[in-house]
Amino acid sequence: MQKGNIGVTSDNIFPIIKKFLYSDQEIFLRELISNAVDATQKLKTLSSFGDFKGELEELTVNVAIDSDKKTLTISDHGVGMTAEEIDKYINQIAFSGAEEFLEKYKNQDNAIIGHFGLGFYSAFMVAKKVEIKTLSYQEGAKAVKWTCDGSPEYTVEEIDKKDRGTEITLHIDKESEEFLQEARISELLNKYCRFLPVEIGFGEEKEYKDDKMVSTGKPKIINNTNPLWTQAPQDIKEEDYKKFYRDLYPMGDEPLFNIHINVDYPFNLTGILYFPKIRNNIEVQKNKIQLYCNQVYVTDSVEGIVPEFLTLLHGVLDSPDIPLNVSRSYLQSDSNVKKISSHITKKVADRLNDLFKNDRKELEEKWDDLKLFIEYGMLTEDKFYEKAEKFFLLKNTEGKYFTFKEYEKLIKDAQTDKHKNKVHLYATDKDAQYTYINEARDKGYDVLMFDGQFDIHFINHIEPKLSNVTFKRVDADIVEKLIEREDEIKSTFTEEQENNMRHVFLGTLPKEKNFGVIFEGLKEDDLPMIITQSEFMRRMLDMSKLGGNPMGFGGDLPESYNLIINTNHKLVNDVLSNVDSKLGEKINEFNSKVNPLKEEKEKLEKENEKKKEEEVSQESKDKLEQLRKDIDAVVEEKKKELKEFGKKNKLVKQMIDLALLSNNMLRGEDLARFVKRSVDLIK
Ligand code: ADP
Ligand code: MG
């Protein structure tokens, strides 16, 4: 028997393996099985080139638990190893800077092992002792047994082993006994080995015979050696893709469609990606892509490898060209990863474009499920935007779909404003904005639906990219002003009337929100009052709610609205006459009080204007100050009077409540009062 020290750079490679790589212990099984698979594949290759002339015979890799001996054994019938090979590949693991490397990447345990050649040693994460019994395929080779108990010491001895291949036995640690449980091993095999290219057997195949399950004596094969993505696309039927999806995600909805990726130059990439139905809550949809390296499962977190919006896709990607031994942030700058990532983006865009060109109907049918995904892509990837701009579909309130170009053509005549902008009107809630949508449609305008999770961002993003296009929500203004024209609609009230009426209405409007009162001479049969929120204001609010603070305002923005008063409406004029008859005298009194004060103030101000600041006497300054105060006091009193009037006036309250109601702004107690008042009014 030969003894020796494993050629690590220092004694502490095992503690490092145990300690730093601890968090992902389970990957030892993947490493040992993929070594067995590699050895088997090598033998097949040798055989196909005629360099191995013997019989291949049974090539299944077997995994077995012995719960009495507390061992886990992985055996293959691959190339095996000679004593020299053991020495070279197992003993001398001191590759340049192994330790340094481990130290650097100790937090990326999972990724580094397989790609660094420490794969085999990961066995020591769960085993206190490991034995290798192996017989090389080479003629005249002698079988050897290598044993190591976790210290850098090992022993090698010749043994009697008849069958070609390697058998690795792990004496499982006390703390790792979970790996002696059949269920746990099954779970791991299913996770990492499902699609390995060589059959993996675990346990025995059972069959139903004479009313009970009996063993068939054959190993139970846990993997599919020929998964769909490795097959030629032209041989695959639609149903096969669907079935594969169900295998991967048994609980998932049916996917919308798939993309089969098959590249071997300048990088190697295969895989099948599926578009899932994505409506809301994109977070739960993420991280469904499984990443494989030559059919060995690596991870299901593909961030950094594919662009973020593509993490919404499902399916598998398989590439030996993705470096896994580097940090995620470094990945993005890797040139292969960059190429792979942009290849996938292009493939996805092309697939959608094909659908658009060849089967517009199908695209429209699936659009609502796809839109979120496409918007996400357009928002985050410029390359994708450029392609998607051509097939992106706008949907109107009638459920019809248009490309940007088609839509501009549709609305060009009716909806071009005085600045030559094509105003795209949109609604975000069909029910809440019903009145506004209806009015716009009656006027011959078209209204788009933008009710998705990203729509607000999306509008902000595309508006500057489309030339001479603006977006405006239907309730951003009264219908007459949604599309700005040369001719303005003028109020029919005098300035004095407007000033008085403003306060009559202001007293009745909800205090928590900012309201501006605007008078417009609309048609007699238009509504008496309408509440609008300017497109600018609303977008600011939306953005600040979404967390962005576009204008750098600190804190919460106040909500501001406009109350538009139709000065041609009979009811509004009724209120005006009512104010006249009830308050006319009082207003006159106020005016006769305030007017002389104003005149005096103006006179003083004019005199002072001619003088220099220091020439104005203190007396004059005081006088002016006093006048201002007196005027304010009277004006305040007048305002108060008008507000009181408004508050007591049922008609004013009723009209304002109606305007609030059609804007979904009347709630709770106010709504209850409105209902009661309405009942009283019709009694
Ligand atoms: P890697 O697989 O990255 O080369 P490992 O530490 O997993 O690194 O394995 C080291 C080497 O040991 C392999 O390259 C191979 O030469 C040899 N080896 C490991 N397991 C087997 C096996 N089951 N059969 C034959 N050779 C093996
Ligand atoms: Mg390996």
XYZ file of C-alpha atoms and ligand atoms in Angstrom:
711
model
C 0.000 0.000 0.000
C 1.163 3.438 -0.899
C 0.676 6.449 1.340
C 0.998 10.063 0.493
C -0.116 13.605 1.026
C -2.598 15.202 -1.262
C -0.747 17.887 -3.095
C -2.653 20.831 -1.888
C -0.775 24.018 -1.287
C -1.461 23.752 2.409
C -3.220 21.595 4.939
C -6.270 23.689 5.006
C -7.950 22.882 1.738
C -10.412 20.608 3.534
C -11.393 23.119 6.165
C -11.898 25.575 3.333
C -14.063 23.178 1.435
C -16.068 22.342 4.508
C -16.455 25.806 5.814
C -16.789 28.093 2.865
C -18.628 25.785 0.620
C -20.925 24.659 3.338
C -23.998 26.584 2.353
C -24.584 24.571 -0.750
C -23.545 21.122 0.367
C -26.015 19.389 -1.846
C -24.075 20.149 -5.020
C -21.598 17.349 -4.198
C -24.045 14.943 -5.770
C -24.200 16.938 -8.978
C -20.396 17.028 -9.105
C -19.880 13.323 -8.565
C -22.597 12.331 -10.972
C -21.391 14.685 -13.658
C -17.893 13.216 -13.307
C -19.416 9.776 -13.791
C -21.326 11.052 -16.814
C -18.167 12.653 -18.223
C -16.257 9.391 -17.814
C -19.040 7.514 -19.579
C -19.222 10.015 -22.424
C -15.462 9.831 -22.834
C -15.648 6.086 -23.208
C -18.401 6.393 -25.799
C -16.291 8.856 -27.733
C -13.232 6.600 -27.571
C -15.350 3.721 -28.743
C -16.787 5.676 -31.658
C -13.284 6.552 -32.812
C -12.232 2.950 -32.445
C -9.781 3.778 -29.647
C -11.721 1.537 -27.326
C -12.377 -1.815 -28.882
C -14.150 -3.636 -26.070
C -17.877 -3.915 -25.434
C -19.543 -0.850 -23.961
C -22.222 -2.982 -22.299
C -24.301 -1.440 -19.569
C -23.478 2.272 -19.157
C -26.003 3.376 -16.586
C -24.625 5.397 -13.694
C -25.953 4.056 -10.407
C -26.609 5.828 -7.166
C -27.132 3.690 -4.078
C -27.672 4.264 -0.393
C -26.585 1.785 2.258
C -28.265 2.950 5.416
C -26.572 0.334 7.629
C -23.091 1.268 6.566
C -24.146 4.895 6.215
C -22.681 5.185 2.761
C -23.714 6.691 -0.525
C -22.168 5.150 -3.635
C -22.005 6.481 -7.158
C -20.777 3.990 -9.716
C -20.195 4.234 -13.432
C -18.885 2.089 -16.250
C -16.909 4.834 -17.873
C -13.217 5.174 -18.618
C -12.089 4.556 -15.036
C -8.649 5.658 -13.807
C -5.229 4.086 -13.561
C -3.103 4.615 -10.475
C -1.153 7.285 -12.394
C -4.342 9.066 -13.318
C -5.528 9.036 -9.739
C -2.293 10.587 -8.764
C -2.508 13.179 -11.473
C -6.187 14.097 -11.314
C -7.104 13.409 -7.727
C -3.985 13.761 -5.617
C -2.492 16.798 -7.178
C -5.338 19.156 -6.883
C -3.035 22.010 -6.109
C -3.742 23.932 -9.229
C -2.170 27.281 -9.370
C -3.586 29.453 -6.666
C -6.409 27.137 -5.656
C -6.543 28.535 -2.225
C -6.349 32.114 -3.292
C -9.166 31.493 -5.677
C -11.331 29.919 -3.040
C -10.640 32.774 -0.699
C -11.734 35.272 -3.307
C -14.909 33.563 -4.319
C -15.844 31.951 -1.088
C -19.333 33.376 -1.273
C -20.087 31.891 -4.627
C -19.614 28.349 -3.566
C -22.103 26.865 -5.967
C -20.656 28.390 -9.058
C -16.992 27.766 -8.603
C -16.751 24.133 -7.785
C -17.582 22.440 -11.043
C -15.644 24.860 -13.084
C -12.553 24.815 -11.057
C -11.827 21.163 -10.851
C -12.572 20.877 -7.166
C -15.685 18.982 -8.113
C -14.573 15.682 -6.735
C -13.454 17.165 -3.431
C -16.886 18.576 -2.751
C -17.599 15.036 -1.503
C -15.818 16.055 1.668
C -18.535 18.559 2.417
C -20.743 15.676 3.476
C -18.388 12.717 3.990
C -15.819 11.938 6.639
C -14.219 9.327 4.421
C -14.230 8.776 0.679
C -13.181 5.713 -1.272
C -12.581 5.426 -4.976
C -12.453 1.970 -6.523
C -11.634 2.166 -10.159
C -10.577 0.102 -13.144
C -9.395 1.867 -16.238
C -10.652 0.832 -19.684
C -7.043 0.575 -20.831
C -5.744 -2.836 -21.611
C -3.850 -4.476 -18.777
C -4.899 -1.796 -16.286
C -4.971 -2.765 -12.649
C -7.820 -1.841 -10.368
C -6.964 0.536 -7.548
C -8.573 1.783 -4.404
C -7.943 5.259 -3.102
C -9.012 6.187 0.411
C -8.935 9.479 2.201
C -10.439 10.389 5.539
C -10.584 14.105 5.090
C -7.072 14.845 6.207
C -4.542 15.557 3.493
C -3.357 11.964 3.857
C -4.515 9.309 1.449
C -3.758 5.681 0.708
C -3.709 3.877 -2.605
C -3.722 0.105 -2.993
C -4.309 -2.409 -5.683
C -7.602 -4.236 -5.460
C -9.586 -6.835 -7.227
C -12.258 -5.198 -9.375
C -13.619 -6.942 -12.431
C -15.847 -4.418 -14.098
C -14.560 -1.344 -15.848
C -15.326 2.031 -14.342
C -15.349 3.919 -11.095
C -17.190 3.457 -7.866
C -17.089 6.278 -5.377
C -18.234 5.607 -1.849
C -18.973 8.376 0.607
C -19.033 7.593 4.322
C -21.538 10.241 5.246
C -20.824 12.571 8.164
C -23.088 12.546 11.157
C -24.245 16.106 10.417
C -25.064 15.212 6.844
C -27.193 12.160 7.341
C -30.017 13.729 5.376
C -28.097 12.474 2.342
C -28.802 8.924 3.382
C -32.492 9.461 2.922
C -33.992 8.186 -0.260
C -36.403 11.094 -0.553
C -33.650 13.679 -0.234
C -31.488 12.001 -2.858
C -34.478 11.651 -5.168
C -35.158 15.332 -4.802
C -31.568 16.213 -5.665
C -31.440 13.872 -8.613
C -34.594 15.446 -9.910
C -33.166 18.895 -9.469
C -29.694 18.436 -10.935
C -29.764 15.317 -13.028
C -33.133 15.282 -14.753
C -31.733 15.882 -18.207
C -28.273 14.344 -18.025
C -27.199 12.643 -21.241
C -26.400 9.278 -19.618
C -28.967 7.163 -17.795
C -28.878 7.533 -14.030
C -30.351 4.720 -11.973
C -31.534 5.091 -8.407
C -33.480 2.392 -6.593
C -35.387 -0.272 -8.379
C -38.084 -0.035 -10.975
C -41.261 -1.483 -9.534
C -44.302 -2.776 -11.326
C -47.834 -3.655 -10.389
C -48.323 -7.408 -10.321
C -50.912 -9.581 -8.609
C -52.381 -6.659 -6.667
C -49.099 -5.387 -5.331
C -45.994 -3.498 -6.331
C -43.048 -5.779 -6.962
C -39.455 -5.128 -7.946
C -38.478 -5.747 -11.517
C -34.802 -6.112 -10.662
C -34.030 -3.259 -13.042
C -32.681 0.095 -11.852
C -35.121 2.943 -11.926
C -33.940 5.556 -14.413
C -34.531 9.035 -13.082
C -33.537 11.135 -16.091
C -34.462 11.949 -19.639
C -31.221 11.628 -21.606
C -32.547 13.333 -24.678
C -34.379 16.466 -23.536
C -36.304 18.486 -26.059
C -33.837 21.351 -26.359
C -31.123 18.995 -27.575
C -33.293 17.785 -30.441
C -33.495 19.342 -33.883
C -36.240 21.986 -34.038
C -37.581 20.645 -37.336
C -38.360 17.298 -35.712
C -40.348 18.772 -32.872
C -44.102 19.201 -32.884
C -45.995 21.976 -31.126
C -47.456 19.436 -28.747
C -43.956 18.307 -27.723
C -43.074 21.847 -26.710
C -46.225 22.075 -24.655
C -45.577 18.750 -22.999
C -42.019 19.760 -22.143
C -43.366 22.940 -20.564
C -45.758 20.915 -18.452
C -42.866 18.677 -17.383
C -40.899 21.708 -16.280
C -43.763 23.570 -14.633
C -46.506 21.156 -13.745
C -48.493 23.907 -12.032
C -48.135 26.524 -14.744
C -50.675 27.900 -17.189
C -50.225 26.996 -20.802
C -47.487 29.177 -22.369
C -48.278 31.596 -25.189
C -45.533 30.395 -27.500
C -41.932 29.317 -27.489
C -38.570 30.000 -29.031
C -36.107 27.230 -29.743
C -32.533 28.468 -29.560
C -29.803 26.522 -31.271
C -26.481 28.264 -31.865
C -23.041 26.740 -32.119
C -21.048 29.650 -33.405
C -19.514 31.974 -32.198
C -20.738 30.586 -28.909
C -22.588 27.517 -27.898
C -26.134 27.991 -26.764
C -29.188 25.802 -26.903
C -32.459 26.066 -25.112
C -36.172 26.592 -25.303
C -37.736 29.739 -23.960
C -41.438 30.110 -23.347
C -43.549 33.221 -23.137
C -45.759 32.711 -20.143
C -48.988 34.569 -19.580
C -48.005 37.636 -17.647
C -50.713 39.850 -16.371
C -49.749 41.226 -13.021
C -47.239 40.744 -10.296
C -44.169 40.197 -12.360
C -42.059 39.278 -9.351
C -43.566 35.829 -9.018
C -42.899 35.240 -12.686
C -39.199 35.847 -12.459
C -36.462 33.256 -12.182
C -38.196 30.480 -13.973
C -35.466 29.935 -16.524
C -33.241 26.994 -15.695
C -29.636 27.262 -16.662
C -27.778 24.119 -17.688
C -24.223 23.396 -18.622
C -24.135 20.410 -20.957
C -27.415 19.157 -19.558
C -26.223 19.496 -15.951
C -28.501 21.779 -14.020
C -26.624 24.771 -12.621
C -29.056 27.371 -11.370
C -32.417 28.967 -11.838
C -31.194 32.452 -11.268
C -30.251 33.898 -14.627
C -29.929 37.546 -13.653
C -26.850 38.984 -15.213
C -26.903 36.356 -17.922
C -30.022 37.475 -19.740
C -31.417 41.027 -19.794
C -33.722 41.709 -16.922
C -36.953 41.695 -18.896
C -36.138 38.252 -20.234
C -36.034 36.848 -16.733
C -39.807 36.889 -17.105
C -39.566 34.123 -19.671
C -39.644 30.483 -18.695
C -37.751 27.493 -20.020
C -34.187 26.250 -20.215
C -30.879 27.576 -21.489
C -27.869 25.369 -21.894
C -24.423 26.715 -22.561
C -20.930 25.606 -21.646
C -19.792 29.116 -22.544
C -21.258 30.913 -19.585
C -18.494 31.337 -17.032
C -19.838 30.329 -13.668
C -16.685 30.867 -11.709
C -17.045 34.619 -11.598
C -19.275 36.948 -9.674
C -22.628 37.956 -11.029
C -21.666 41.564 -11.457
C -18.595 40.526 -13.395
C -20.696 38.300 -15.618
C -22.323 41.231 -17.366
C -19.005 42.415 -18.666
C -18.004 38.995 -19.953
C -17.954 39.122 -23.731
C -19.568 35.724 -24.205
C -22.343 36.556 -21.835
C -22.888 39.856 -23.621
C -23.159 38.079 -26.944
C -25.453 35.435 -25.542
C -27.627 38.030 -23.940
C -28.023 40.116 -27.058
C -28.575 37.026 -29.141
C -31.484 36.017 -26.953
C -32.914 39.537 -27.058
C -32.741 39.529 -30.825
C -34.325 36.091 -31.053
C -37.192 37.157 -28.864
C -37.795 40.327 -30.868
C -37.610 38.406 -34.144
C -40.078 35.837 -32.925
C -42.563 38.551 -32.047
C -41.945 40.341 -35.309
C -42.591 37.141 -37.262
C -45.837 36.718 -35.468
C -46.750 40.306 -36.248
C -45.978 39.890 -39.919
C -47.399 36.441 -40.478
C -50.136 36.082 -37.950
C -51.332 39.441 -36.753
C -54.545 37.883 -35.533
C -52.720 35.547 -33.173
C -50.574 38.375 -31.906
C -53.681 40.440 -31.169
C -55.301 37.550 -29.365
C -52.278 37.131 -27.150
C -51.437 40.793 -26.869
C -53.005 41.471 -23.490
C -50.927 38.687 -21.993
C -47.775 39.794 -23.751
C -48.005 43.531 -23.359
C -46.465 43.782 -19.917
C -43.491 41.763 -21.019
C -42.987 43.785 -24.184
C -43.311 47.091 -22.376
C -40.810 45.937 -19.780
C -38.408 45.103 -22.574
C -38.953 48.395 -24.356
C -38.459 50.322 -21.141
C -35.210 48.625 -20.244
C -33.475 47.584 -23.473
C -32.915 50.082 -26.254
C -32.101 47.359 -28.756
C -35.394 45.701 -28.040
C -37.214 49.014 -28.245
C -35.949 49.638 -31.752
C -37.390 46.359 -32.932
C -40.536 46.349 -30.861
C -41.582 49.836 -31.902
C -42.748 48.356 -35.186
C -44.979 45.675 -33.756
C -46.098 47.247 -30.520
C -49.875 47.385 -30.479
C -52.034 50.114 -29.020
C -55.493 49.010 -27.957
C -58.444 51.351 -27.917
C -61.501 51.322 -25.688
C -63.352 49.268 -28.283
C -60.735 46.525 -28.193
C -59.212 47.304 -31.591
C -55.441 47.127 -32.045
C -53.156 49.504 -33.952
C -49.450 49.963 -34.455
C -48.094 53.416 -33.639
C -48.076 54.269 -37.341
C -51.588 53.008 -37.990
C -52.902 54.888 -35.024
C -51.375 58.192 -36.007
C -53.047 57.855 -39.354
C -56.384 57.084 -37.744
C -56.475 60.123 -35.497
C -54.565 62.579 -37.654
C -57.584 64.516 -38.907
C -59.648 64.800 -35.767
C -56.963 64.926 -33.121
C -54.195 67.180 -34.323
C -53.933 70.254 -32.126
C -52.795 73.776 -32.908
C -49.172 72.818 -32.189
C -49.404 70.124 -34.908
C -49.257 67.401 -32.265
C -51.325 64.285 -32.690
C -53.006 64.008 -29.342
C -53.340 60.384 -28.225
C -56.196 60.303 -25.766
C -56.199 57.479 -23.287
C -58.130 56.109 -20.365
C -56.770 54.130 -17.455
C -60.071 52.924 -16.063
C -62.992 52.291 -18.333
C -65.605 52.545 -15.598
C -64.205 55.400 -13.558
C -63.608 57.547 -16.659
C -66.781 56.496 -18.405
C -68.236 60.015 -18.762
C -65.027 61.396 -20.239
C -64.541 58.499 -22.634
C -68.109 58.890 -23.841
C -67.792 62.614 -24.386
C -64.578 62.204 -26.319
C -66.058 59.480 -28.465
C -69.185 61.555 -29.130
C -66.913 64.257 -30.373
C -65.386 61.837 -32.853
C -62.181 61.162 -30.956
C -60.634 57.775 -30.387
C -59.556 56.754 -26.894
C -56.810 54.254 -26.037
C -56.767 51.937 -23.058
C -53.723 52.141 -20.818
C -54.546 50.176 -17.726
C -51.453 48.014 -17.276
C -48.857 47.934 -14.556
C -46.171 49.710 -16.603
C -48.376 51.927 -18.745
C -47.637 55.187 -16.968
C -43.900 54.623 -17.230
C -44.322 53.446 -20.752
C -46.163 56.585 -21.878
C -43.497 58.777 -20.334
C -40.846 56.729 -22.066
C -42.264 56.678 -25.578
C -43.731 60.177 -25.793
C -40.404 61.904 -26.440
C -39.411 59.181 -28.899
C -42.446 59.581 -31.120
C -42.337 62.856 -32.982
C -45.320 65.193 -32.810
C -47.224 62.905 -30.524
C -48.569 63.747 -27.098
C -50.522 61.596 -24.710
C -53.401 63.003 -22.730
C -55.744 61.225 -20.393
C -59.382 61.792 -21.360
C -60.165 63.541 -18.114
C -57.211 65.907 -18.358
C -59.485 68.617 -19.642
C -63.007 69.311 -20.789
C -63.650 67.656 -24.087
C -63.615 70.978 -25.964
C -60.093 71.626 -24.821
C -58.582 68.158 -24.970
C -57.337 68.982 -28.417
C -56.162 72.597 -28.280
C -57.513 74.660 -31.170
C -56.918 78.194 -32.326
C -60.319 79.443 -31.172
C -60.801 79.614 -27.430
C -64.011 79.162 -25.562
C -64.647 82.286 -23.538
C -66.500 82.641 -20.307
C -69.717 84.662 -20.525
C -69.356 86.029 -16.980
C -67.891 89.401 -16.123
C -64.724 89.473 -14.105
C -66.660 90.625 -11.068
C -69.152 87.802 -11.489
C -66.374 85.267 -11.821
C -64.670 86.562 -8.705
C -67.830 86.288 -6.680
C -68.931 82.943 -8.007
C -65.488 81.450 -7.483
C -65.940 81.760 -3.726
C -69.469 80.451 -3.794
C -68.074 77.212 -5.221
C -64.791 77.083 -3.361
C -66.614 76.987 -0.004
C -68.267 73.746 -1.023
C -65.297 71.888 -2.490
C -63.455 69.290 -0.404
C -60.746 70.949 1.695
C -58.105 68.195 1.471
C -57.473 68.840 -2.201
C -56.394 71.920 -4.093
C -59.004 73.215 -6.481
C -58.765 75.925 -9.074
C -62.075 77.273 -10.395
C -62.172 77.996 -14.121
C -65.085 79.530 -16.042
C -65.774 78.422 -19.593
C -68.624 79.235 -21.943
C -69.494 75.700 -22.958
C -72.697 74.598 -24.673
C -75.983 74.918 -22.835
C -76.517 71.184 -22.860
C -73.011 70.364 -21.701
C -72.590 69.502 -18.038
C -72.777 72.444 -15.612
C -69.537 71.473 -13.885
C -66.665 69.170 -14.651
C -63.615 68.264 -12.591
C -60.360 67.715 -14.455
C -56.772 67.136 -13.554
C -54.131 68.421 -15.892
C -52.057 65.779 -17.666
C -48.897 67.331 -16.269
C -50.130 67.370 -12.684
C -51.460 63.853 -12.854
C -48.260 62.420 -14.258
C -46.246 64.155 -11.572
C -48.454 62.568 -8.961
C -48.314 59.168 -10.597
C -44.570 59.298 -10.798
C -44.177 60.372 -7.208
C -46.485 57.541 -6.139
C -44.323 55.095 -8.056
C -41.371 56.279 -6.048
C -39.721 58.436 -8.665
C -39.619 62.111 -7.914
C -39.406 63.675 -11.359
C -39.223 67.309 -10.344
C -37.276 66.830 -7.182
C -40.164 67.877 -4.970
C -39.645 66.945 -1.381
C -42.380 64.973 0.298
C -45.833 64.330 -1.048
C -47.240 66.433 -3.812
C -50.637 67.923 -3.038
C -53.405 66.706 -5.301
C -54.633 69.522 -7.518
C -57.720 69.656 -9.698
C -59.672 72.095 -11.791
C -63.371 72.707 -11.380
C -64.655 73.895 -14.730
C -67.873 75.911 -14.540
C -70.045 76.094 -17.632
C -71.205 79.713 -17.667
C -73.798 78.932 -20.321
C -75.554 76.341 -18.257
C -78.964 77.215 -16.914
C -78.312 75.888 -13.421
C -75.093 77.862 -13.104
C -76.960 80.980 -14.180
C -79.673 80.176 -11.657
C -77.047 80.258 -8.953
C -75.714 83.517 -10.317
C -79.168 85.153 -10.161
C -79.676 83.683 -6.752
C -76.452 85.255 -5.548
C -77.553 88.525 -7.108
C -80.934 88.561 -5.473
C -79.848 87.268 -2.068
C -76.482 88.920 -1.727
C -76.686 91.715 -4.263
C -77.250 94.405 -1.683
C -74.576 93.117 0.625
C -72.092 92.893 -2.191
C -72.888 96.466 -3.135
C -72.291 97.480 0.467
C -68.962 95.728 0.484
C -68.078 97.342 -2.785
C -68.973 100.819 -1.614
C -66.804 100.212 1.417
C -63.897 98.789 -0.418
C -63.858 100.909 -3.566
C -62.948 104.238 -1.908
C -60.219 102.407 0.033
C -58.837 100.975 -3.164
C -58.883 104.330 -4.884
C -57.030 105.915 -2.023
C -54.487 103.119 -2.015
C -53.883 103.405 -5.741
C -53.450 107.177 -5.440
C -50.883 106.781 -2.688
C -49.038 104.097 -4.564
C -48.842 106.271 -7.643
C -47.400 109.170 -5.672
C -44.840 106.895 -4.073
C -43.829 105.401 -7.351
C -42.349 108.714 -8.456
C -40.235 108.983 -5.325
C -37.150 107.128 -4.367
C -37.453 104.558 -1.631
C -35.856 106.812 1.013
C -38.019 109.786 0.122
C -41.249 107.999 1.076
C -42.276 109.168 4.492
C -42.933 106.732 7.294
C -46.378 108.228 7.667
C -47.205 107.388 4.079
C -45.865 103.851 4.472
C -47.980 103.285 7.562
C -51.022 104.676 5.856
C -50.580 102.336 2.913
C -50.121 99.378 5.198
C -53.302 100.302 7.044
C -55.246 100.630 3.779
C -54.108 97.198 2.647
C -55.223 95.693 5.899
C -58.606 97.384 5.714
C -59.152 96.256 2.151
C -58.174 92.695 3.013
C -60.549 92.691 5.942
C -63.510 93.744 3.803
C -62.587 91.339 1.008
C -62.255 88.543 3.533
C -65.660 89.339 4.907
C -67.126 89.334 1.447
C -65.480 86.008 0.647
C -66.828 84.575 3.846
C -70.305 85.722 3.007
C -70.099 84.171 -0.472
C -68.728 80.924 0.884
C -71.451 80.726 3.488
C -73.963 81.267 0.767
C -72.461 78.452 -1.306
C -72.432 76.095 1.623
C -76.098 76.643 2.343
C -77.156 76.482 -1.269
C -78.511 73.040 -2.112
C -78.156 73.565 -5.839
C -74.461 74.442 -5.568
C -73.814 71.458 -3.328
C -75.734 69.179 -5.618
C -73.891 70.285 -8.749
C -70.479 69.979 -7.141
C -71.298 66.581 -5.701
C -72.380 65.414 -9.136
C -69.074 66.560 -10.584
C -67.187 64.839 -7.773
C -69.279 61.739 -8.197
C -68.523 61.366 -11.884
C -64.853 61.589 -10.945
C -65.063 58.935 -8.267
C -64.254 61.534 -5.661
C -67.393 61.416 -3.588
C -67.071 58.901 -0.818
C -68.171 57.951 2.672
C -70.202 60.430 4.604
C -70.275 62.944 1.753
C -71.713 60.325 -0.529
C -74.365 59.365 2.009
C -75.350 63.024 2.404
C -75.545 63.422 -1.339
C -77.881 60.451 -1.635
C -80.100 61.763 1.114
C -80.183 65.258 -0.390
C -81.016 63.806 -3.798
C -83.915 61.873 -2.337
C -85.157 65.020 -0.618
C -84.922 66.922 -3.876
C -87.066 64.486 -5.851
C -89.610 63.891 -3.098
P -13.266 18.231 -13.279
O -14.438 17.325 -13.419
O -13.635 19.653 -13.404
O -12.103 17.841 -14.126
P -13.163 17.005 -10.694
O -12.514 17.348 -9.402
O -14.605 16.820 -10.665
O -12.755 18.081 -11.753
O -12.461 15.709 -11.241
C -11.085 15.662 -11.421
C -10.680 14.606 -12.397
O -10.789 13.329 -11.840
C -11.533 14.534 -13.637
O -11.123 15.465 -14.603
C -11.284 13.117 -14.101
O -10.091 13.034 -14.832
C -11.104 12.388 -12.812
N -12.344 11.729 -12.414
C -13.209 12.133 -11.458
N -14.263 11.279 -11.362
C -14.053 10.322 -12.297
C -14.792 9.158 -12.711
N -15.963 8.839 -12.147
N -14.262 8.399 -13.690
C -13.104 8.732 -14.277
N -12.364 9.819 -13.935
C -12.834 10.609 -12.953
Mg -16.017 17.325 -12.248
